[in-house]
Coordinates of N, CA, C and O in Angstrom, one line a residue:
X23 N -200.3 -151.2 -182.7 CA -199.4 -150.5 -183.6 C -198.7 -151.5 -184.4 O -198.4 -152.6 -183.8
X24 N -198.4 -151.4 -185.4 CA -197.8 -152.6 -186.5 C -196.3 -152.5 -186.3 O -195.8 -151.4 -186.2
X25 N -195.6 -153.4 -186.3 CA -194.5 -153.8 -186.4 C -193.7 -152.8 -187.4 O -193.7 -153.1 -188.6
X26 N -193.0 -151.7 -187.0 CA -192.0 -151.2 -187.7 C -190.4 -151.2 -188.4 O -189.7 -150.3 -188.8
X27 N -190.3 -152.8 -188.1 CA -189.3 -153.0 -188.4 C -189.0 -153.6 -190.0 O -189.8 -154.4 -190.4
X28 N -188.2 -153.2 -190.6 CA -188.1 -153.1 -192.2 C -188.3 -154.9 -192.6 O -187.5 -155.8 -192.1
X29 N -189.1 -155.1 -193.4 CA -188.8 -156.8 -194.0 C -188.1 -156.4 -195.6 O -188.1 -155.5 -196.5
X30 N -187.3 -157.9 -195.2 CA -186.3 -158.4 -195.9 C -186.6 -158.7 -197.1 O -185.8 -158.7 -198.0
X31 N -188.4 -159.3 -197.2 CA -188.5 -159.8 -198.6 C -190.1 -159.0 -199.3 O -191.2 -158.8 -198.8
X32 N -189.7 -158.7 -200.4 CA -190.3 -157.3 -201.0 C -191.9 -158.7 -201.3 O -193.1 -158.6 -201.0
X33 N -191.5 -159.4 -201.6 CA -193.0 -159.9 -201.8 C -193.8 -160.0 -200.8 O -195.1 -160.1 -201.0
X34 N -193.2 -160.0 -199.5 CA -194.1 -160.1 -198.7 C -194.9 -158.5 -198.2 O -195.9 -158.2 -197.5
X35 N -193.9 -157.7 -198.8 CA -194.5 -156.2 -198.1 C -195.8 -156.4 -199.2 O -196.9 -156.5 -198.6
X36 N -195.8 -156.6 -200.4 CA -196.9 -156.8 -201.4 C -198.0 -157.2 -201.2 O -199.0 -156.7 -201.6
X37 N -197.8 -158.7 -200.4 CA -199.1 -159.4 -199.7 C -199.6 -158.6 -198.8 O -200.8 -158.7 -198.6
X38 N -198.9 -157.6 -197.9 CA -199.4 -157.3 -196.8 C -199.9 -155.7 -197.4 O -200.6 -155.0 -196.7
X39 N -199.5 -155.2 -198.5 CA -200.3 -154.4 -198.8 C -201.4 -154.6 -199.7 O -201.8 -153.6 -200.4
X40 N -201.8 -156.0 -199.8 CA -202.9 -156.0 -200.5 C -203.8 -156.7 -199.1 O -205.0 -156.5 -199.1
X41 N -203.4 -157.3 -198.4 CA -204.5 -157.4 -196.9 C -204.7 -156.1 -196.6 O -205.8 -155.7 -197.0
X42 N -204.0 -155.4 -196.1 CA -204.7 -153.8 -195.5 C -205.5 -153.1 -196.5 O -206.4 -152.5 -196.0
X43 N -205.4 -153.0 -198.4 CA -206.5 -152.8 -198.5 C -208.0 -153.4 -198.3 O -209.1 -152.9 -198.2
X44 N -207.5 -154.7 -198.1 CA -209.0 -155.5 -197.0 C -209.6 -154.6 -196.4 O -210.7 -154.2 -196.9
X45 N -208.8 -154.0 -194.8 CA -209.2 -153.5 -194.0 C -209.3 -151.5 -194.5 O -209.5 -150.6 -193.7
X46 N -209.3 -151.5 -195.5 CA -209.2 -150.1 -195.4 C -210.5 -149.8 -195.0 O -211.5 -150.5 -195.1
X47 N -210.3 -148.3 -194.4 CA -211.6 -147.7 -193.1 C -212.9 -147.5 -194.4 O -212.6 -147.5 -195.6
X48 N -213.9 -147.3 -194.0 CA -215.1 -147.2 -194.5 C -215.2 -145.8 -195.1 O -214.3 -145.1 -194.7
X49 N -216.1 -145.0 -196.1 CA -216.4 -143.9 -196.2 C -216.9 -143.0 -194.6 O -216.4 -142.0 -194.0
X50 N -217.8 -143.8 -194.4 CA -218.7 -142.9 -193.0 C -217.2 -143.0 -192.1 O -216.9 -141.9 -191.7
X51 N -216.4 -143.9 -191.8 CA -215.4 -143.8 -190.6 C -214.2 -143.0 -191.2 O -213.5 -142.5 -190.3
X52 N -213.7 -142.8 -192.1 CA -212.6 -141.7 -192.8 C -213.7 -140.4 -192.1 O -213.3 -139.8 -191.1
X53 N -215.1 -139.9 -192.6 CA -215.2 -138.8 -192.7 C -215.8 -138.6 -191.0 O -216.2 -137.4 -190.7
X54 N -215.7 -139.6 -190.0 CA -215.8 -139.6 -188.9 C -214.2 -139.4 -187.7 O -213.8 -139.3 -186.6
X55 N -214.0 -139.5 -188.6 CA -212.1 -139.6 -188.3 C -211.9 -138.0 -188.8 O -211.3 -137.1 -188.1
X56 N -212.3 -137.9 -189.7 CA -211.9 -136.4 -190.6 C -212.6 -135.6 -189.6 O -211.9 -134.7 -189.1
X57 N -213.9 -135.8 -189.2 CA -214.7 -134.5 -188.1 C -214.0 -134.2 -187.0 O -213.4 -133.2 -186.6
X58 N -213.9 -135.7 -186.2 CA -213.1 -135.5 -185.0 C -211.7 -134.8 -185.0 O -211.4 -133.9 -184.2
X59 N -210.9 -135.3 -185.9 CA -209.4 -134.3 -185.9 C -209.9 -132.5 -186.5 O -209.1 -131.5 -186.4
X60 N -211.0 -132.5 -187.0 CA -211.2 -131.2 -187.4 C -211.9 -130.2 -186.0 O -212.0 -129.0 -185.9
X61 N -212.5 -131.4 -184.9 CA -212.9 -130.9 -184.3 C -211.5 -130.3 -183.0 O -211.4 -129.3 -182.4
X62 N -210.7 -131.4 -183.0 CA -209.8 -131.3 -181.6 C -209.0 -130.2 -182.3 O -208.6 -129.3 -181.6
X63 N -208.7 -130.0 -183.8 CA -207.8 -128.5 -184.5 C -208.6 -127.5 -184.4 O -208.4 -126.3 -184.4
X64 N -209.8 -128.2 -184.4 CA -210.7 -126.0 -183.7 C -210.9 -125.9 -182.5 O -211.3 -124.8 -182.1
X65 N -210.7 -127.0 -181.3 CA -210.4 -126.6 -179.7 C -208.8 -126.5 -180.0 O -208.4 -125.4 -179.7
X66 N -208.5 -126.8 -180.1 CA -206.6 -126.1 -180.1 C -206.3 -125.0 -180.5 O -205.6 -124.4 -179.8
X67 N -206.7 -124.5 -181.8 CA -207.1 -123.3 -182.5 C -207.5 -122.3 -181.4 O -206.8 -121.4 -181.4
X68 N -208.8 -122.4 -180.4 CA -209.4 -121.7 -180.0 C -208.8 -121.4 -178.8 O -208.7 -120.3 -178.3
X69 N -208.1 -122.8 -178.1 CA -207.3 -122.2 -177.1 C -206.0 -121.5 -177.0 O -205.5 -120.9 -176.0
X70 N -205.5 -121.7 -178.3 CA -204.5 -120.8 -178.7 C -205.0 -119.5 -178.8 O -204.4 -118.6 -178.2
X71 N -205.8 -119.2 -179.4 CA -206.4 -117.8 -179.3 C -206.7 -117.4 -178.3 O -206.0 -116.3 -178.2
X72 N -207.4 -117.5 -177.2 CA -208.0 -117.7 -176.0 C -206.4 -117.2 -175.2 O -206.2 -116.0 -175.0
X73 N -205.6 -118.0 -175.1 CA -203.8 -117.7 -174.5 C -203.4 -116.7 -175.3 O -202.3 -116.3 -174.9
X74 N -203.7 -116.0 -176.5 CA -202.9 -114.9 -177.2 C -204.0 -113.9 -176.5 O -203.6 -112.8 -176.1
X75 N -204.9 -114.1 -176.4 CA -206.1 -112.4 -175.7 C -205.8 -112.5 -174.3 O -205.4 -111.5 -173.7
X76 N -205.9 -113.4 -173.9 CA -204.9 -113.2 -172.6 C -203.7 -112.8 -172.4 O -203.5 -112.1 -171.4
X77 N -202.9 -113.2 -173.1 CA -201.1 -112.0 -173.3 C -201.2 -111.2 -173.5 O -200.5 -110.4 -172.9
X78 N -202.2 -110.5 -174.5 CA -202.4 -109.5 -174.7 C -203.0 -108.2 -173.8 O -202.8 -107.0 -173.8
X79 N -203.8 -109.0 -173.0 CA -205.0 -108.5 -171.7 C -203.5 -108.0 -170.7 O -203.2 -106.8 -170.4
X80 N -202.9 -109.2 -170.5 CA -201.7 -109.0 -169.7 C -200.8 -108.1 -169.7 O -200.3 -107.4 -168.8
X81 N -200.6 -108.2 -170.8 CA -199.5 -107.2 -171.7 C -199.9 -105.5 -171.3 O -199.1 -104.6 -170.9
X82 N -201.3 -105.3 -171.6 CA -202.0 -103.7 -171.2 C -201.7 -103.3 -169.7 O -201.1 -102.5 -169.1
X83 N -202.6 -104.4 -169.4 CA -202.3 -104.0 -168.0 C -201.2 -103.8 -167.4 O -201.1 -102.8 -166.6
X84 N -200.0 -104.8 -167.6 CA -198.6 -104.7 -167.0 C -197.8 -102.8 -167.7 O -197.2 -102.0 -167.0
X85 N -198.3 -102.8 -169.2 CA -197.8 -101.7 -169.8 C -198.5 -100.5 -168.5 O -197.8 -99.9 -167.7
X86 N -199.9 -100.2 -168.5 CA -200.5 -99.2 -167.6 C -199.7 -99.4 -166.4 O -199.2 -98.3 -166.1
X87 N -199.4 -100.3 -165.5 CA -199.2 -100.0 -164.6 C -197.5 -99.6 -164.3 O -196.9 -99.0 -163.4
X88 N -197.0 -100.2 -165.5 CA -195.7 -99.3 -165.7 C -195.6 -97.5 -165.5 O -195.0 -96.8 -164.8
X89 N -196.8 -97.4 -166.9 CA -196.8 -96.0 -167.3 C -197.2 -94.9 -166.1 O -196.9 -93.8 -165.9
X90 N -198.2 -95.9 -165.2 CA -198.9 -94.6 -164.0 C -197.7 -95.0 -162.8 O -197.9 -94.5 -161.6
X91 N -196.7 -95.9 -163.1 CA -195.8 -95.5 -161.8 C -194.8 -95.5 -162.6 O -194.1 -96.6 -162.4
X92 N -194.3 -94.7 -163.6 CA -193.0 -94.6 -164.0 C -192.1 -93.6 -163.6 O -190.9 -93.5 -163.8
X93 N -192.7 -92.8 -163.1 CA -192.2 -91.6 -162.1 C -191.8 -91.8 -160.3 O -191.7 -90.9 -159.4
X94 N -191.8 -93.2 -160.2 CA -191.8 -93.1 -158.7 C -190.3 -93.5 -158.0 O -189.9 -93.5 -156.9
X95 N -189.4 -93.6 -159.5 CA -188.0 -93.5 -158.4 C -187.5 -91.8 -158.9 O -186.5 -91.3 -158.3
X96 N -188.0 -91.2 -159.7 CA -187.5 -89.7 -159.8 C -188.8 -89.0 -158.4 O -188.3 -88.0 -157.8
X97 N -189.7 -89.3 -158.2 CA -190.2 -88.9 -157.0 C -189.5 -89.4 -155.7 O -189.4 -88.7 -154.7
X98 N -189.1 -90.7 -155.6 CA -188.4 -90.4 -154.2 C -187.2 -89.6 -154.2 O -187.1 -88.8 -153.3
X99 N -186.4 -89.7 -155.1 CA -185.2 -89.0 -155.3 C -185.4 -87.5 -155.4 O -184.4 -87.0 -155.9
X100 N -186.0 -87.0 -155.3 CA -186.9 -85.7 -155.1 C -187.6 -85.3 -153.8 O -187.4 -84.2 -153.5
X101 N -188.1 -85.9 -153.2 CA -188.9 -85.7 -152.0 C -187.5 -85.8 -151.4 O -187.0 -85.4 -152.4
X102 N -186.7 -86.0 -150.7 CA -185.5 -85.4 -149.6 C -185.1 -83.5 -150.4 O -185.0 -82.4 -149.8
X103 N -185.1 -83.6 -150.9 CA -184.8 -82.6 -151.4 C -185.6 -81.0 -151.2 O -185.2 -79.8 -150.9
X104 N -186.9 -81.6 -151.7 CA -188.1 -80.7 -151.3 C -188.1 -80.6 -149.5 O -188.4 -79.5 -148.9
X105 N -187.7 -82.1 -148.5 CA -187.9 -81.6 -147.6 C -186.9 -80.6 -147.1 O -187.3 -79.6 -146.4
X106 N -185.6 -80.8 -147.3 CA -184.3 -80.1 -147.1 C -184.8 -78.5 -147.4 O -184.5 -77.6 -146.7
X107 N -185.6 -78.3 -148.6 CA -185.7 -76.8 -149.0 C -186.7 -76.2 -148.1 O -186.8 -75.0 -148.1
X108 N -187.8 -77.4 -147.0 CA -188.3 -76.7 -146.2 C -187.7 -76.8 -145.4 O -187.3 -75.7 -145.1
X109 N -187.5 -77.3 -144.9 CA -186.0 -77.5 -143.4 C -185.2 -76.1 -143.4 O -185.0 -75.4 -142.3
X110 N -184.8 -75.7 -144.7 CA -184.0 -74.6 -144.9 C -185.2 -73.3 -144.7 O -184.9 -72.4 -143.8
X111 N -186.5 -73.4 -145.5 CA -187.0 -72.5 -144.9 C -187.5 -71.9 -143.5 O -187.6 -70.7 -143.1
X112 N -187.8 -73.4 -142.7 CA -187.8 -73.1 -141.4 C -186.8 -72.6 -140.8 O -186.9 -71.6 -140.1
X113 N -185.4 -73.3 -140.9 CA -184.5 -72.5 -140.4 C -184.0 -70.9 -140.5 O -183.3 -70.1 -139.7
X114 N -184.7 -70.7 -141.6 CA -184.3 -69.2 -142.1 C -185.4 -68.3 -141.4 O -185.1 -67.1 -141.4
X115 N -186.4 -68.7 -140.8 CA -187.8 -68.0 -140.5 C -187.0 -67.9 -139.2 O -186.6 -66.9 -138.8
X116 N -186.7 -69.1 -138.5 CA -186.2 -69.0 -137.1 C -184.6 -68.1 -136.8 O -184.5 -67.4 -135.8
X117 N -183.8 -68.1 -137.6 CA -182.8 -67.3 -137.5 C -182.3 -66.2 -138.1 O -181.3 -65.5 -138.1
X118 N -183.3 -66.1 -138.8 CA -183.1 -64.4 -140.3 C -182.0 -64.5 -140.5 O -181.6 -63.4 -140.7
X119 N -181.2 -65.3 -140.5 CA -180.2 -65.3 -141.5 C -180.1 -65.8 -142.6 O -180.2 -66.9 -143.0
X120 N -180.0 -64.3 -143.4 CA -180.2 -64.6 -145.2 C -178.7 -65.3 -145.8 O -178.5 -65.7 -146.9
X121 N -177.7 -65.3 -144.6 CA -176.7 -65.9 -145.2 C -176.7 -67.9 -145.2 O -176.1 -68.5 -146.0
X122 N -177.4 -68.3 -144.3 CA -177.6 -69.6 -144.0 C -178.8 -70.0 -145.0 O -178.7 -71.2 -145.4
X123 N -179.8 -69.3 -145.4 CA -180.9 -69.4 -146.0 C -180.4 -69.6 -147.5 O -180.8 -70.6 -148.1
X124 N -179.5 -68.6 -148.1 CA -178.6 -69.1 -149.3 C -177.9 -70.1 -149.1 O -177.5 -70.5 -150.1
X125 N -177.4 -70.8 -148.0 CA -176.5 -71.8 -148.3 C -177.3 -72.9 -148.6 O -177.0 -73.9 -149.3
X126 N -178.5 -72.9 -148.0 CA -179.2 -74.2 -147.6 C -180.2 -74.2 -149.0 O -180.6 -75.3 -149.2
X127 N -180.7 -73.3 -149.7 CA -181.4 -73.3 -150.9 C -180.0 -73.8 -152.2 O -180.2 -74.3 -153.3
X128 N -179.3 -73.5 -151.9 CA -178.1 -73.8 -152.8 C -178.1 -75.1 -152.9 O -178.5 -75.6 -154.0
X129 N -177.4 -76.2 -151.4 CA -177.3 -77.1 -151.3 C -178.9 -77.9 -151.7 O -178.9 -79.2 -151.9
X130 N -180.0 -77.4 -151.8 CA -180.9 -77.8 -152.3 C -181.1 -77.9 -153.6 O -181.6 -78.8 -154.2
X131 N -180.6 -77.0 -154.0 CA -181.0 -76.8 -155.9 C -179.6 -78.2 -155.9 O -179.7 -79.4 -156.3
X132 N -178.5 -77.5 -155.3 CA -177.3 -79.1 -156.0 C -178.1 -80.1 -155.6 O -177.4 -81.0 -156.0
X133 N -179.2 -80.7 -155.0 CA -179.6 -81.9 -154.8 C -180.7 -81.9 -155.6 O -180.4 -82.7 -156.5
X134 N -181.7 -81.6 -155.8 CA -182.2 -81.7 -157.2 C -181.8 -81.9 -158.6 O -182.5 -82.5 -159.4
X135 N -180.5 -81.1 -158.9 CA -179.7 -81.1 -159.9 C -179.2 -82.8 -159.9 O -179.1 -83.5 -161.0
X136 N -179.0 -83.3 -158.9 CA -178.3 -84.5 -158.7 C -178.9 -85.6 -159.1 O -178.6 -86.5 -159.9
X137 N -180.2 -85.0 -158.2 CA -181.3 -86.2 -158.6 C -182.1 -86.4 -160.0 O -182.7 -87.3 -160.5
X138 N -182.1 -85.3 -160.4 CA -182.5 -85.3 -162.0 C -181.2 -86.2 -163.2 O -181.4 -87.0 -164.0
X139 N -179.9 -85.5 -162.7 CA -178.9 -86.3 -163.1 C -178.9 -87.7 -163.1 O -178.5 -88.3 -164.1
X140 N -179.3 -88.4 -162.0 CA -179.8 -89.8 -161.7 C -180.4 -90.1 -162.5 O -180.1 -91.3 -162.8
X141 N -181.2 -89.5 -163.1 CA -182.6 -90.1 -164.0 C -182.8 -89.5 -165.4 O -183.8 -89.4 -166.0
X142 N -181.1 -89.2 -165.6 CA -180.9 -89.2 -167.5 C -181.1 -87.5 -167.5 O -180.6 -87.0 -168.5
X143 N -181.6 -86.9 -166.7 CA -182.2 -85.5 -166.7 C -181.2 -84.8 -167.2 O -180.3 -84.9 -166.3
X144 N -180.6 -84.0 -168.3 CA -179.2 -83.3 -168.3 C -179.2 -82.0 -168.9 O -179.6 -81.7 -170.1
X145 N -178.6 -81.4 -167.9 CA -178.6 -79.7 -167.9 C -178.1 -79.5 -169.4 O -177.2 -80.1 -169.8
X146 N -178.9 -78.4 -170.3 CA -177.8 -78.0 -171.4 C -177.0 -76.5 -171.1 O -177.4 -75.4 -170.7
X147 N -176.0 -77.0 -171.6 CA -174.6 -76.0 -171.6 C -175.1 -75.3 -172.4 O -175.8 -75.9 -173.2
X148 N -175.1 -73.6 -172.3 CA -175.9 -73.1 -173.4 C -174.7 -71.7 -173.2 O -174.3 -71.3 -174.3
X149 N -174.4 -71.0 -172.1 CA -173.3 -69.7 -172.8 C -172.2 -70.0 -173.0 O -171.5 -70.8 -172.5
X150 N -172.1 -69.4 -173.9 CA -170.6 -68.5 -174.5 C -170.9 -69.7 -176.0 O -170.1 -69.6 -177.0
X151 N -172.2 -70.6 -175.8 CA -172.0 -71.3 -177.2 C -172.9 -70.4 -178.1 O -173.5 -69.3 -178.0
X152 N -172.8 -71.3 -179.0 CA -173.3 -70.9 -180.8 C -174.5 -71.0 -180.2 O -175.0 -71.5 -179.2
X153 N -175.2 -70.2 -181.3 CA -177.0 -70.2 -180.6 C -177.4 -71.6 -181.6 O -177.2 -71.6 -182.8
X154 N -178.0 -72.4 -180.9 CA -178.5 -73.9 -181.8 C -180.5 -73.9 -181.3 O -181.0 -74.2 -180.3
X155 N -181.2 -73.4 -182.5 CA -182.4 -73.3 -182.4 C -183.0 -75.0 -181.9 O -184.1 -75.0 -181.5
X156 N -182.5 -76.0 -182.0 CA -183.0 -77.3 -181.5 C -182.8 -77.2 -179.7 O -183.6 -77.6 -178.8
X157 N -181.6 -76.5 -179.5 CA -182.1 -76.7 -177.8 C -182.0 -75.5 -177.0 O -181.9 -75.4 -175.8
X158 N -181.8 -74.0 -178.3 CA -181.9 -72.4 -177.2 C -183.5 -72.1 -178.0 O -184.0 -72.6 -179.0
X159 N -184.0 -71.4 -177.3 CA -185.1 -70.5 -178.2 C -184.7 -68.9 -177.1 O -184.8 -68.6 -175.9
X160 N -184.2 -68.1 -178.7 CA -183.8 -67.0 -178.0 C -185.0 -65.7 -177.7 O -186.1 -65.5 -178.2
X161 N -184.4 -65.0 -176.8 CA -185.3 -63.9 -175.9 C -185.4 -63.2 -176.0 O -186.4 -62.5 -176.0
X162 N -184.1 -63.0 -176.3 CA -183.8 -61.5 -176.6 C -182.4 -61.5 -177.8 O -181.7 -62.6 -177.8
X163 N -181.9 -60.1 -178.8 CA -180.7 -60.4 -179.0 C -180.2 -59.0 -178.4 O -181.0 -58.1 -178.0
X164 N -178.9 -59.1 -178.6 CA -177.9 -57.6 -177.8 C -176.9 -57.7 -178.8 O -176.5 -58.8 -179.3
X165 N -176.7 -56.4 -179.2 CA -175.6 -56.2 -179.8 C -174.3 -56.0 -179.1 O -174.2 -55.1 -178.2
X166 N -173.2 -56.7 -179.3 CA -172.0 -57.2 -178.5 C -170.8 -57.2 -179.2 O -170.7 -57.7 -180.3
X167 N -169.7 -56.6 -178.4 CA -168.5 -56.3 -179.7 C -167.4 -57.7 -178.8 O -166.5 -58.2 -179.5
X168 N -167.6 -58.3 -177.2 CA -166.9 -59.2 -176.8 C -167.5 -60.8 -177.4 O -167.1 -61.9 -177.2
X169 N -168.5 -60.4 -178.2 CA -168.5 -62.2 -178.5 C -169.5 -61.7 -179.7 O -170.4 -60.8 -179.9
X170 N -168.7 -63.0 -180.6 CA -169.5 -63.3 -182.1 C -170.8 -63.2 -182.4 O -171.5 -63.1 -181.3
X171 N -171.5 -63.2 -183.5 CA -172.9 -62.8 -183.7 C -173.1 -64.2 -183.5 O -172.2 -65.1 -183.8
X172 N -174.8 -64.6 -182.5 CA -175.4 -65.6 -182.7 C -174.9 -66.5 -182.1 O -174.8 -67.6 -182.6
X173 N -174.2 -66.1 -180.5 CA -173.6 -66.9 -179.0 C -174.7 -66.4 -178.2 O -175.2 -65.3 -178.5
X174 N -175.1 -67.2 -177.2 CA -175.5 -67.5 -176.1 C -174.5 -66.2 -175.0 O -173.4 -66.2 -174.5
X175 N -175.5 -65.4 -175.0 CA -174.4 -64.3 -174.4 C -174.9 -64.7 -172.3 O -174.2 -64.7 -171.4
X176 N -176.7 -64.8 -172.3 CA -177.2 -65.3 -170.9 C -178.0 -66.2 -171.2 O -178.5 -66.2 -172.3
X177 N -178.4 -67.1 -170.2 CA -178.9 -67.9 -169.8 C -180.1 -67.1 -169.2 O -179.7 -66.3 -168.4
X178 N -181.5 -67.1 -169.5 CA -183.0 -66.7 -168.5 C -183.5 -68.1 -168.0 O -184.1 -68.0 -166.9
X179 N -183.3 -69.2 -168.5 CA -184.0 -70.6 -167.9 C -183.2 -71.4 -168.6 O -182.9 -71.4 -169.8
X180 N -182.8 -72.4 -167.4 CA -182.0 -74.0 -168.0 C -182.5 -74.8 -168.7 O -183.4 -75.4 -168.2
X181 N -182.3 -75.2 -170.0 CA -182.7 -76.4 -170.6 C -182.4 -77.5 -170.4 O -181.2 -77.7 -169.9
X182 N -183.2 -78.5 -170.6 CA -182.9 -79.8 -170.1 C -183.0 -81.2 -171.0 O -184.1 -81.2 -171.6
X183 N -182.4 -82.0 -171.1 CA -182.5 -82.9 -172.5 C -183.0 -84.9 -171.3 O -182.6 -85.1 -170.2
X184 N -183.4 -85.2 -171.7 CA -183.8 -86.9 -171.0 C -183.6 -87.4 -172.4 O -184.3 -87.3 -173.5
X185 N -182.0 -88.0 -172.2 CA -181.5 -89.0 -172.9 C -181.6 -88.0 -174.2 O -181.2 -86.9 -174.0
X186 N -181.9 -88.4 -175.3 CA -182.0 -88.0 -176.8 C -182.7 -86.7 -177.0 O -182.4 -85.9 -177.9
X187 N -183.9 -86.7 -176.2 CA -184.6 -85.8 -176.2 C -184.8 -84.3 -175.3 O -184.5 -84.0 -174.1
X188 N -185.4 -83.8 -176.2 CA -185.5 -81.8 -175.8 C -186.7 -82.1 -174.3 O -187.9 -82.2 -174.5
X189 N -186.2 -82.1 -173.2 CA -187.4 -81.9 -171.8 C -187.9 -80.6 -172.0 O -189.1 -80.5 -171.9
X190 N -187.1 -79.2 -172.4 CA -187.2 -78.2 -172.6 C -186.4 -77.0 -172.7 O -185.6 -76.9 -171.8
X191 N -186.4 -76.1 -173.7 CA -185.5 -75.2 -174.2 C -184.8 -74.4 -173.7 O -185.4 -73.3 -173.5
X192 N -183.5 -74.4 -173.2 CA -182.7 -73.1 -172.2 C -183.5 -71.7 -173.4 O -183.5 -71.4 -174.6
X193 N -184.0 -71.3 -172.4 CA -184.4 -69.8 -172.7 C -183.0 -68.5 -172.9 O -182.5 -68.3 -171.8
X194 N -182.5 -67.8 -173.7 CA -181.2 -67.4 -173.6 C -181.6 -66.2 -174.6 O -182.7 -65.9 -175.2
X195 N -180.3 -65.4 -174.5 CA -180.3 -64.0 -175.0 C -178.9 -64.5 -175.5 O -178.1 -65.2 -174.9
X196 N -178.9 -63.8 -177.0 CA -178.0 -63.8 -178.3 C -177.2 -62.9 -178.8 O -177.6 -62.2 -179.7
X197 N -176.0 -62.8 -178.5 CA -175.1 -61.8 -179.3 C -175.9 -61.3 -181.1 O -176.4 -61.8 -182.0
X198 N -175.4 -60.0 -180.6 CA -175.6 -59.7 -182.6 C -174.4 -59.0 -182.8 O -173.7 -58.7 -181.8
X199 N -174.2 -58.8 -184.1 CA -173.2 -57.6 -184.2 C -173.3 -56.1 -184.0 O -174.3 -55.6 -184.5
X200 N -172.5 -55.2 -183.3 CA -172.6 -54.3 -183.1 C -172.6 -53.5 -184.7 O -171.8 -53.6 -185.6
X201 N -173.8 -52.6 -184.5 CA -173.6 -51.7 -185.5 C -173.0 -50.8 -185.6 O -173.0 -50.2 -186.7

């Protein structure tokens, strides 16, 4: 490696750049010099590409195996619940009491309710409101003189919103005006 420390006297940088054109490299060794760095920039090239299909390879796979278990903490948070609602049915088969059999299907639906809550799941409020075609699709309408035209007079099925989005439409029956 040459000496890179700055000289003091310009005539001498002069002489020494007219010795290194002495030495300058040959045609055949510039374009031997030129192959080889063109060769080690297309194995670097190649193994860069080579590590990007591989991220990418990685990337699928890690995404799939997200996607086919992305339901497994809303399933465990689910399975006590289902068992409780059989627990309740066996109890109910063993003691015919339809009063105990409502309590225990109750406290089951509130535990489902809960667990869906857990997981962004969220009930929509839908009577006594304005009918909103993005999250009622109505069933029926009734003419009604206790509430305004175009309220949510019943509920037939809960709708349900995950985060931003419609899971599915409270099914509901509509005030109209009485004629």
């Amino acid at each position: 490696m040459a000496d890179e420390t700055p000289n003091e006297n310009p005539d001498n940088t002069a002489a020494e750049a007219a010795a290194s054109d002495d030495q300058e490299p040959t045609l055949e060794e510039q374009l031997a010099a030129a192959i080889a760095e063109r060769d080690t920039n297309l194995d670097r090239w190649r193994r860069a590409e080579a590590e990007c299909e591989n991220v990418r390879k990685r990337m699928r796979r890690e995404l799939e195996e997200a996607r086919k278990y992305e339901s497994l903490g809303l399933s465990r948070d689910i399975l006590p619940a289902l068992d409780n609602l059989q627990r309740a049915i066996d109890a109910a088969g063993q003691t015919h009491n339809l009063d105990q059999l409502i309590e225990g299907v109750e406290l089951v639906a509130k535990q489902f309710q809960d667990a869906l809550n857990k997981h962004q799941v969220i009930a929509i409020d839908a009577v006594n409101k304005p009918f909103n075609s993005e999250q009622h699709e109505a069933m029926q309408q009734v003419p009604s003189a206790d509430h305004p035209p175009m309220t949510v007079i019943q509920e037939l099925e809960q709708g349900y919103t995950l985060h931003d989005r419609l899971v599915r439409p409270s099914k509901v029956i509509v005030s109209k005006a009485v004629e």
